[in-house]
């Protein structure tokens, strides 16, 4: 909301400069966001008197005006049709920066030197009017600054960012009230005189409210014989600096009163109203209404209407109707001041699809009891500025009077909550400065005026005290509250350690938001249901992911398309499913690992493709860190993996994930043209395993005997099977069994491979005899030959 | 002593002196003494012609060998003294061999920083679901039924009548229901808003909320805790400005600005020349919120606060595009090792 600085000063009589005013209001909750000079488009614009007008040879539309600028005379080229000798006009001189980006510089127009411009209202930022130049009151002195003449000099346009709970500050008086409370003074509310004629308004209009919840109060006045015209400058200025376009004196007055008091008003053309009766009711299904802007609306029963008993003449609290609009020939005014239910107006304007100054005020909560004052103030202005005759009486339909709320307030409670030691008297003073009335001594009963509908409870009153004394005056305590010991949850520790292990083996962490594309999900876990977003922001973010593989592919796609081809990445994150039949909403955590591209190329190490074993290596690092034991892999087809490299992952006998090489067709659909290997593990399961305490194992006393064994086996025999067999045959003394060479190529028969194993034999009780080792080794060899038909090399 | 023995003796003598030489000058002296025009080895060579033919060849070879060996050694050692030329071809400037390590995502790092700071102040971490009910996300937090935040344009809904939480504050509603005061919790996590994705805004962002409920908790406690956090997280000399504001779940409510840590409050482009950065919202927990969770709001009071994670991260690291966090471009991620 925008408001003129001078207006606030006028209402309070305070001498705060604009910055001080902005800062102080901000610190009490009425945030002042911007302060702009009101005369920004009027600098170097001065009053000129037209002395002569001459034709310019060869030009029809433009003429040369000689203007008296007080101390000098200037010839100005002007295209406006309405210039006349003797008129006083605004002249923008060198350096002026006008609205619309026009800057006045020396220029030649049709061979004539020109260094000034006669302005229309639009160029001065006063209105959209640009058909002719602005004609200034004849009493103005040539050479006078325009901003001074019109009152813009030293004024500022203040922009306030208001919180939704403060409808009262949507008016000049409302903001002034906060200023007054801060300074402990009273607001100078507008004073006016109103003379009523002998005719009674009630003879001209009746009011009936059908829906008293939607419209608790509707008041009307009749003003006869107005002369529609322009408003005076002071009035236009107040509207302009609030961002409201002046239209005509009658409409401008309704807007001025709304800006000043926060009460929206509406002026109907009485003669076009269509009847002598106002009926307030909800719209009928499919009823039509033509709004001020000429648009036709088909309504639903959610829209509140002002009718003439038959047809809609206004959408109550939102916008007036086209047919009863005040026009230049309007003579008699039906002036409306009403109080509408906030949520009703919100529904209405949503249905109609627009927000207006009026609807904004009603939907936040207006004041039902300011209506007489507001309507009288507007009527008095119509009397003095439009020559109207105000008929006697307000036709006021207010069946159930809304009383101010009385709230119990304990000063001690207030101090207990905000942490201060304010006296009861100080609190009482603050309430009175806010125009609340207070009775009682130790505990108060505070009467809250109806312009503060946000205050309903003691805590709301406590907030008022805290914001008026200022949060900066509440001390900051320097002791800690709470228990002596704060646990770190194992889950957090586990996640942190997982990240440390994975980054230490070269994996980068990525984070996803979880919104994903159903098209990609459809080719991954096809059997898994998807949780759809009801109102997605775009087609490719239309579900919550049901696996992490999907987001890993998305991240790889992004990187590969930016030429980062070599990646090892992981994420710990949630997957989502629709609720099951028991309405359980699964949000399980997974760990995804993915690799693609090559390993790093350095001066001593040649790159090789990242593959399956880079992932299992990282998994082994985790298993080792957390003491899980070994992962095992059991072949299982997944449609999104390549058939040959597609496994379930088992740990401690339980399936806990999957691993494989992404099927190139799937990768291609994800926009990736290189090999991708990935594993997705059930993180919650891993977490459940991971609280193992490490127990120290005594260091060996007796030496180990190392034996190597190279053999040729059929290529489909798995290294793991051989190792299992070796361990089984060698018995307890096999301390470790490792693969140290693997070869498949020209030297070996096709369909076979060479594997070399290193076995470490050790006993913890004694030095092993050679014969013991030989015997064990023989058992190993025999069992390998027997079970796997291996051919031992280099015996 | 044979000539050959003499050569050997001279060579050993010279070697010893070269070994002890501690300057370029002393090396020059040694060079002149043995290899110069009148040097000792030179004179042996000069005297070859006096030797019998059968010895001349052998002695000549030996003397030349000694001469060459000494010459090389002196040259080598001279390089040592003449300004750090290399002793050998060994190249220490080749890049060291590293096991390439990965990087923890910057958002994880910032959340961890925030949580560690609060943990030091006695806060415990709590988490909750990302898919929430209207009740925990709004109703339990005192949002009126037709509050604009509940509109489709602000909230993302999923099917089956749930929504993606718009803040991490619902963890507070859940926690209050299941725990008794004293309570002192922070709730890091992801949140969602139905917003177009641009450089300044995203459909998803992270937040850390915190709240404390106990007997006698005051706004002064809240100010103290927030001040302590900002000092630890931003800088020791940070200044705070509390501006009254409005949140449905706190009363009174405040926005907290910190003095800009990039310009120390003097004004810069990042703080839009205001000298202040808006960083956090806070307030005393509304009695309605406590009562809804079955906590006696007369006996217990509490405060709550909430802050974004991306925004302070962007300020701190001068990141100009919020989308970078979720793009996971490794060229970006690896800058925060
Ligand atoms: Zn700054």
Tab-separated table of N, CA and C in Angstrom, chain B residues 220-314:
chain	number	residue	atom	x	y	z
B	220	UNK	N	12.721	-12.862	25.593
B	220	UNK	CA	14.132	-12.555	25.870
B	220	UNK	C	14.989	-13.795	25.640
B	221	UNK	N	14.455	-14.978	25.993
B	221	UNK	CA	15.183	-16.218	25.725
B	221	UNK	C	15.336	-16.428	24.225
B	222	UNK	N	14.258	-16.128	23.503
B	222	UNK	CA	14.295	-16.287	22.048
B	222	UNK	C	15.351	-15.367	21.446
B	223	UNK	N	15.347	-14.108	21.877
B	223	UNK	CA	16.335	-13.163	21.336
B	223	UNK	C	17.750	-13.636	21.642
B	224	UNK	N	17.945	-14.098	22.870
B	224	UNK	CA	19.276	-14.561	23.265
B	224	UNK	C	19.744	-15.734	22.420
B	225	UNK	N	18.841	-16.713	22.210
B	225	UNK	CA	19.230	-17.909	21.455
B	225	UNK	C	19.537	-17.548	20.009
B	226	UNK	N	18.715	-16.693	19.427
B	226	UNK	CA	18.927	-16.337	18.020
B	226	UNK	C	20.213	-15.527	17.860
B	227	UNK	N	20.448	-14.663	18.824
B	227	UNK	CA	21.689	-13.883	18.796
B	227	UNK	C	22.905	-14.815	18.890
B	228	UNK	N	22.814	-15.788	19.804
B	228	UNK	CA	23.934	-16.723	19.974
B	228	UNK	C	24.176	-17.508	18.691
B	229	UNK	N	23.098	-17.976	18.080
B	229	UNK	CA	23.258	-18.718	16.833
B	229	UNK	C	23.912	-17.848	15.754
B	230	UNK	N	23.400	-16.639	15.588
B	230	UNK	CA	23.920	-15.781	14.516
B	230	UNK	C	25.387	-15.441	14.736
B	231	UNK	N	25.767	-15.265	15.995
B	231	UNK	CA	27.177	-14.996	16.284
B	231	UNK	C	28.031	-16.195	15.891
B	232	UNK	N	27.557	-17.393	16.253
B	232	UNK	CA	28.338	-18.592	15.962
B	232	UNK	C	28.352	-18.884	14.470
B	233	UNK	N	27.236	-18.683	13.820
B	233	UNK	CA	27.128	-19.103	12.417
B	233	UNK	C	27.646	-18.046	11.450
B	234	UNK	N	27.377	-16.783	11.725
B	234	UNK	CA	27.795	-15.726	10.794
B	234	UNK	C	29.097	-15.078	11.258
B	235	UNK	N	29.015	-14.291	12.314
B	235	UNK	CA	30.265	-13.755	12.852
B	235	UNK	C	30.025	-13.192	14.243
B	236	UNK	N	31.081	-13.140	15.019
B	236	UNK	CA	30.998	-12.744	16.422
B	236	UNK	C	30.418	-11.334	16.576
B	237	UNK	N	30.704	-10.442	15.596
B	237	UNK	CA	30.257	-9.053	15.771
B	237	UNK	C	28.953	-8.756	15.024
B	238	UNK	N	28.198	-9.808	14.681
B	238	UNK	CA	26.949	-9.603	13.950
B	238	UNK	C	25.952	-8.815	14.800
B	239	UNK	N	25.179	-7.955	14.126
B	239	UNK	CA	24.124	-7.216	14.817
B	239	UNK	C	22.775	-7.699	14.304
B	240	UNK	N	21.783	-7.669	15.189
B	240	UNK	CA	20.463	-8.178	14.824
B	240	UNK	C	19.411	-7.087	14.913
B	241	UNK	N	18.431	-7.175	14.004
B	241	UNK	CA	17.291	-6.261	14.074
B	241	UNK	C	16.032	-7.116	14.055
B	242	UNK	N	15.227	-6.991	15.093
B	242	UNK	CA	13.965	-7.734	15.173
B	242	UNK	C	12.837	-6.814	14.750
B	243	UNK	N	12.131	-7.193	13.666
B	243	UNK	CA	10.994	-6.394	13.202
B	243	UNK	C	9.710	-7.173	13.433
B	244	UNK	N	8.697	-6.555	14.051
B	244	UNK	CA	7.434	-7.280	14.235
B	244	UNK	C	6.886	-7.749	12.889
B	245	UNK	N	6.334	-8.940	12.875
B	245	UNK	CA	5.804	-9.483	11.634
B	245	UNK	C	4.600	-10.345	11.956
B	246	UNK	N	4.219	-11.187	11.050
B	246	UNK	CA	3.040	-12.018	11.287
B	246	UNK	C	3.257	-13.427	10.756
B	247	UNK	N	3.078	-14.422	11.607
B	247	UNK	CA	2.972	-15.817	11.200
B	247	UNK	C	1.802	-16.395	11.983
B	248	UNK	N	1.001	-17.253	11.351
B	248	UNK	CA	-0.174	-17.747	12.064
B	248	UNK	C	0.175	-18.524	13.335
B	249	UNK	N	1.353	-19.132	13.380
B	249	UNK	CA	1.659	-20.034	14.491
B	249	UNK	C	2.476	-19.393	15.601
B	250	UNK	N	2.792	-18.107	15.462
B	250	UNK	CA	3.482	-17.426	16.559
B	250	UNK	C	2.806	-16.100	16.858
B	251	UNK	N	2.948	-15.663	18.092
B	251	UNK	CA	2.357	-14.396	18.523
B	251	UNK	C	3.034	-13.994	19.832
B	252	UNK	N	3.790	-12.918	19.912
B	252	UNK	CA	4.169	-12.037	18.806
B	252	UNK	C	5.135	-12.725	17.844
B	253	UNK	N	5.225	-12.153	16.635
B	253	UNK	CA	6.094	-12.706	15.600
B	253	UNK	C	7.102	-11.654	15.177
B	254	UNK	N	8.238	-12.098	14.678
B	254	UNK	CA	9.241	-11.132	14.215
B	254	UNK	C	10.024	-11.683	13.038
B	255	UNK	N	10.491	-10.759	12.204
B	255	UNK	CA	11.487	-11.084	11.179
B	255	UNK	C	12.809	-10.603	11.746
B	256	UNK	N	13.840	-11.370	11.498
B	256	UNK	CA	15.144	-10.963	12.003
B	256	UNK	C	16.063	-10.631	10.831
B	257	UNK	N	16.635	-9.438	10.882
B	257	UNK	CA	17.660	-9.047	9.916
B	257	UNK	C	18.997	-9.123	10.628
B	258	UNK	N	20.024	-9.547	9.899
B	258	UNK	CA	21.363	-9.465	10.483
B	258	UNK	C	22.146	-8.411	9.718
B	259	UNK	N	23.096	-7.789	10.399
B	259	UNK	CA	23.930	-6.815	9.698
B	259	UNK	C	24.678	-7.583	8.619
B	260	UNK	N	24.756	-7.005	7.431
B	260	UNK	CA	25.320	-7.685	6.261
B	260	UNK	C	26.763	-8.108	6.551
B	261	UNK	N	27.035	-9.435	6.427
B	261	UNK	CA	28.374	-9.915	6.767
B	261	UNK	C	29.355	-9.708	5.627
B	262	UNK	N	28.850	-9.228	4.497
B	262	UNK	CA	29.756	-8.997	3.375
B	262	UNK	C	30.340	-7.587	3.434
B	263	UNK	N	29.540	-6.639	3.981
B	263	UNK	CA	30.026	-5.257	4.012
B	263	UNK	C	30.014	-4.718	5.438
B	264	UNK	N	29.822	-5.588	6.401
B	264	UNK	CA	29.715	-5.196	7.815
B	264	UNK	C	28.689	-4.089	8.028
B	265	UNK	N	27.629	-4.107	7.250
B	265	UNK	CA	26.553	-3.143	7.472
B	265	UNK	C	26.743	-1.802	6.782
B	266	UNK	N	27.846	-1.673	6.027
B	266	UNK	CA	28.071	-0.386	5.352
B	266	UNK	C	27.193	-0.235	4.109
B	267	UNK	N	26.733	-1.356	3.578
B	267	UNK	CA	25.907	-1.309	2.379
B	267	UNK	C	26.668	-1.828	1.176
B	268	UNK	N	26.079	-2.820	0.494
B	268	UNK	CA	26.734	-3.354	-0.712
B	268	UNK	C	25.638	-3.892	-1.626
B	269	UNK	N	26.062	-4.432	-2.759
B	269	UNK	CA	25.089	-4.884	-3.744
B	269	UNK	C	24.224	-6.014	-3.177
B	270	UNK	N	24.865	-6.916	-2.425
B	270	UNK	CA	24.151	-8.088	-1.926
B	270	UNK	C	23.021	-7.689	-0.969
B	271	UNK	N	23.303	-6.725	-0.078
B	271	UNK	CA	22.267	-6.306	0.873
B	271	UNK	C	21.447	-5.147	0.302
B	272	UNK	N	21.571	-4.902	-0.980
B	272	UNK	CA	20.854	-3.819	-1.667
B	272	UNK	C	21.090	-2.485	-0.972
B	273	UNK	N	22.289	-2.293	-0.484
B	273	UNK	CA	22.715	-1.049	0.160
B	273	UNK	C	21.931	-0.718	1.421
B	274	UNK	N	21.282	-1.739	1.989
B	274	UNK	CA	20.540	-1.501	3.222
B	274	UNK	C	21.428	-1.780	4.432
B	275	UNK	N	22.462	-2.587	4.230
B	275	UNK	CA	23.316	-2.961	5.362
B	275	UNK	C	22.737	-4.107	6.175
B	276	UNK	N	21.537	-4.555	5.808
B	276	UNK	CA	20.875	-5.622	6.565
B	276	UNK	C	20.442	-6.726	5.624
B	277	UNK	N	20.437	-7.942	6.137
B	277	UNK	CA	19.967	-9.089	5.361
B	277	UNK	C	18.859	-9.788	6.148
B	278	UNK	N	17.755	-10.061	5.450
B	278	UNK	CA	16.649	-10.757	6.103
B	278	UNK	C	16.999	-12.244	6.115
B	279	UNK	N	16.972	-12.848	7.319
B	279	UNK	CA	17.563	-14.167	7.412
B	279	UNK	C	16.645	-15.181	8.095
B	280	UNK	N	15.696	-14.706	8.902
B	280	UNK	CA	15.046	-15.642	9.817
B	280	UNK	C	13.715	-15.066	10.278
B	281	UNK	N	12.750	-15.966	10.517
B	281	UNK	CA	11.493	-15.544	11.125
B	281	UNK	C	11.357	-16.232	12.469
B	282	UNK	N	10.697	-15.577	13.409
B	282	UNK	CA	10.599	-16.208	14.729
B	282	UNK	C	9.400	-15.652	15.490
B	283	UNK	N	9.152	-16.194	16.644
B	283	UNK	CA	8.072	-15.675	17.469
B	283	UNK	C	7.781	-16.597	18.633
B	284	UNK	N	6.900	-16.123	19.512
B	284	UNK	CA	6.469	-16.954	20.633
B	284	UNK	C	5.356	-17.873	20.108
B	285	UNK	N	5.467	-19.160	20.395
B	285	UNK	CA	4.482	-20.118	19.872
B	285	UNK	C	3.082	-19.708	20.315
B	286	UNK	N	2.178	-19.607	19.363
B	286	UNK	CA	0.814	-19.171	19.656
B	286	UNK	C	0.151	-20.163	20.621
B	287	UNK	N	-0.519	-19.649	21.644
B	287	UNK	CA	-1.175	-20.564	22.606
B	287	UNK	C	-2.094	-21.572	21.913
B	288	UNK	N	-2.711	-21.168	20.802
B	288	UNK	CA	-3.583	-22.110	20.080
B	288	UNK	C	-2.826	-23.348	19.621
B	289	UNK	N	-1.579	-23.143	19.194
B	289	UNK	CA	-0.777	-24.268	18.698
B	289	UNK	C	-0.485	-25.234	19.846
B	290	UNK	N	-0.137	-24.676	21.004
B	290	UNK	CA	0.141	-25.532	22.163
B	290	UNK	C	-1.117	-26.270	22.587
B	291	UNK	N	-2.219	-25.543	22.661
B	291	UNK	CA	-3.479	-26.164	23.111
B	291	UNK	C	-3.903	-27.272	22.163
B	292	UNK	N	-3.763	-27.049	20.855
B	292	UNK	CA	-4.150	-28.075	19.880
B	292	UNK	C	-3.358	-29.355	20.098
B	293	UNK	N	-2.111	-29.209	20.582
B	293	UNK	CA	-1.277	-30.387	20.808
B	293	UNK	C	-1.459	-30.921	22.224
B	294	UNK	N	-2.411	-30.355	22.960
B	294	UNK	CA	-2.690	-30.851	24.300
B	294	UNK	C	-1.712	-30.360	25.354
B	295	UNK	N	-1.060	-29.229	25.104
B	295	UNK	CA	-0.127	-28.676	26.088
B	295	UNK	C	-0.764	-27.442	26.737
B	296	UNK	N	-0.710	-27.386	28.046
B	296	UNK	CA	-1.339	-26.295	28.797
B	296	UNK	C	-0.582	-24.986	28.518
B	297	UNK	N	-1.224	-24.084	27.784
B	297	UNK	CA	-0.516	-22.874	27.353
B	297	UNK	C	-0.417	-21.833	28.465
B	298	UNK	N	-1.126	-22.057	29.566
B	298	UNK	CA	-0.955	-21.160	30.715
B	298	UNK	C	0.333	-21.516	31.444
B	299	UNK	N	0.594	-22.815	31.528
B	299	UNK	CA	1.765	-23.269	32.252
B	299	UNK	C	3.030	-23.174	31.388
B	300	UNK	N	2.895	-23.562	30.137
B	300	UNK	CA	4.077	-23.602	29.271
B	300	UNK	C	4.034	-22.510	28.218
B	301	UNK	N	5.189	-21.953	27.936
B	301	UNK	CA	5.308	-21.048	26.799
B	301	UNK	C	6.483	-21.542	25.959
B	302	UNK	N	6.624	-20.973	24.781
B	302	UNK	CA	7.715	-21.433	23.932
B	302	UNK	C	7.981	-20.460	22.816
B	303	UNK	N	9.126	-20.644	22.184
B	303	UNK	CA	9.399	-19.848	20.991
B	303	UNK	C	9.745	-20.758	19.831
B	304	UNK	N	9.629	-20.219	18.628
B	304	UNK	CA	9.934	-20.983	17.416
B	304	UNK	C	10.636	-20.051	16.445
B	305	UNK	N	11.441	-20.633	15.589
B	305	UNK	CA	12.083	-19.829	14.547
B	305	UNK	C	12.260	-20.706	13.323
B	306	UNK	N	12.490	-20.086	12.207
B	306	UNK	CA	12.696	-20.848	10.986
B	306	UNK	C	13.546	-20.053	10.021
B	307	UNK	N	14.422	-20.775	9.326
B	307	UNK	CA	15.246	-20.073	8.341
B	307	UNK	C	15.454	-20.954	7.128
B	308	UNK	N	15.634	-20.308	5.994
B	308	UNK	CA	15.957	-21.048	4.784
B	308	UNK	C	17.401	-21.491	4.843
B	309	UNK	N	17.750	-22.445	3.996
B	309	UNK	CA	19.139	-22.897	3.921
B	309	UNK	C	19.797	-22.348	2.655
B	310	UNK	N	19.062	-22.398	1.543
B	310	UNK	CA	19.635	-21.938	0.281
B	310	UNK	C	20.016	-20.463	0.338
B	311	UNK	N	19.153	-19.642	0.950
B	311	UNK	CA	19.413	-18.206	0.925
B	311	UNK	C	20.704	-17.817	1.648
B	312	UNK	N	20.886	-18.233	2.918
B	312	UNK	CA	22.179	-17.905	3.536
B	312	UNK	C	23.359	-18.521	2.791
B	313	UNK	N	23.157	-19.719	2.206
B	313	UNK	CA	24.248	-20.333	1.434
B	313	UNK	C	24.580	-19.463	0.229
B	314	UNK	N	23.544	-18.941	-0.417
B	314	UNK	CA	23.771	-18.090	-1.586
B	314	UNK	C	24.502	-16.815	-1.190
